[in-house]
Amino acid sequence: MSISQELYFKSSQLIPGGVNSPVRAWTAVGGGPLFIARGQGSKIYDVDGKEYIDYVLSWGPLILGHAYKQVVEGIKKQLEKGLSYGAPTEQELILAELIREAMPSMEMVRLVNSGTEAIMTALRIARAYTGRKKILKFEGCYHGHSDSLLARAGSGLATLGIPGCPGVPEEVASLTLTIPYNDLNTLKEIINVHGDDIAAAIVEPVAGNMGVVIPEKEFLPELRRLTQDKGILLIFDEVITGFRFTWGGWQNVVGISPDLTCLGKIIGGGLPIGALGGKRDIMSLLAPLGPVYQAGTLSGNPVATCAGLITLQILRERKDIYTSLADFTGTLCREIEQIFTHRGLAIRINHMGSMFTIFFTEEKVRDFASAARSDVKRYAQFFQEMIRQGIYPPPSQFEAWFTSIAHTADDLEKTIAACRRAVDLI
Ligand code: HOZ
């Protein structure tokens, strides 16, 4: 028995499923998870001492790779000054300023502890601002685990096949309307019928939690236009996409100004953080300025804001990072595609910048229904073969692969070689 297996066995007696976040249990790919001892650059090392080229990168935050020197050194300095004060710091202000500079639609910003928290608060503000109750979301998008947003969600719910979630009162679930991603006709229809009752429409502007699904050209502009016409707030969940493709969010790429934006992952540089922000009159509803309550003992935590600040400063200084990331990832995707095509195996790779998903299907993947038709058993076999060869892909068909600036030409070669062998074996 490996040390990972032993630890998994023991953890399963104490921690539900042996993990503190469901997809980590590898339920959909089998075999039980690896327990990780450390990470450095593009690699993680398990407790049995084996090295892996990491394409999960803590599910997105580590755009600079593991244990990036400047981030680690900055955190060390902060640690000596204290871990948490429960009082404001200048660092929070600087981080908020950087975020606003990058995404001007975020006229006011509040820092919280996770993407889930940011989104939960964004919905509360939207309901208070509009005086409406309903929320519109898109199938396969995942916006954290708050009650209102677990219907037909991606990520772990897609991985485990949970369409709705017990424990969410029907009255709450019924306030969430869910329609397919990239489906403009249904969008128009639902806004026609329910528009006056909808407080907010929330969307992952590039979906990452049903695997990567790219918004079609008219989808987001039309969503913006239709929501604006009906007084519905548009919330961009940029927890994954924020600072992933450019200095800013997907909103900068497409030139759309959402009413509210939620962030997490990269802005914490690997430590727990979230942020929400948006138009001044909407954000002014938040306590203590307004009556909408939100609070947190560790909100704006100095260690997390320090890691986030250093990460964002590096991304701002070195905008070339995004070009190299896209080049690396583009080459990787093209090579993988060729390997599969050469073997006559049908796949579709959805790729944007430094994130992608290999779907085991012939058809174009443009929404949750097409993503869900992917051959998940094949994905699991592929995953296991890659793991055996020291490559660590996401342990679910419905998650994104991420690359970082730490990934090297050697990693690229090794990943391609591993893929070639894996494809021979599945
Ligand atoms: N919801 C995360 C991926 N989209 C998974 C988080 C985790 O398991 O760490």
PDB file of C-alpha atoms and ligand atoms in Angstrom, residues 21 23-24 59 142 155 209 265 399, ligand 1:
ATOM      1  CA  SER A  21     -13.582  19.473  -1.400  1.00  0.00           C
ATOM      2  CA  VAL A  23     -13.555  16.641  -6.762  1.00  0.00           C
ATOM      3  CA  ARG A  24     -10.284  15.961  -4.933  1.00  0.00           C
ATOM      4  CA  TRP A  59      -7.654  24.692  -9.527  1.00  0.00           C
ATOM      5  CA  TYR A 142     -20.491  26.720 -11.143  1.00  0.00           C
ATOM      6  CA  SER A 155     -17.559  21.281 -11.125  1.00  0.00           C
ATOM      7  CA  ASN A 209     -16.458  24.322 -14.495  1.00  0.00           C
ATOM      8  CA  LYS A 265      -8.189  32.320  -7.106  1.00  0.00           C
ATOM      9  CA  GLU A 399     -12.727  20.798 -14.860  1.00  0.00           C
TER      10      GLU A 399
HETATM   11  N1  HOZ B   1     -14.573  23.953  -7.350  1.00  0.00           N
HETATM   12  C1  HOZ B   1     -13.202  23.748  -7.620  1.00  0.00           C
HETATM   13  C2  HOZ B   1     -12.941  23.493  -9.057  1.00  0.00           C
HETATM   14  N2  HOZ B   1     -13.714  24.143  -9.991  1.00  0.00           N
HETATM   15  C3  HOZ B   1     -12.632  22.595  -6.863  1.00  0.00           C
HETATM   16  C4  HOZ B   1     -11.959  23.061  -5.662  1.00  0.00           C
HETATM   17  C5  HOZ B   1     -11.133  22.015  -4.971  1.00  0.00           C
HETATM   18  O1  HOZ B   1     -11.504  20.854  -4.922  1.00  0.00           O
HETATM   19  O2  HOZ B   1     -10.118  22.380  -4.457  1.00  0.00           O
END
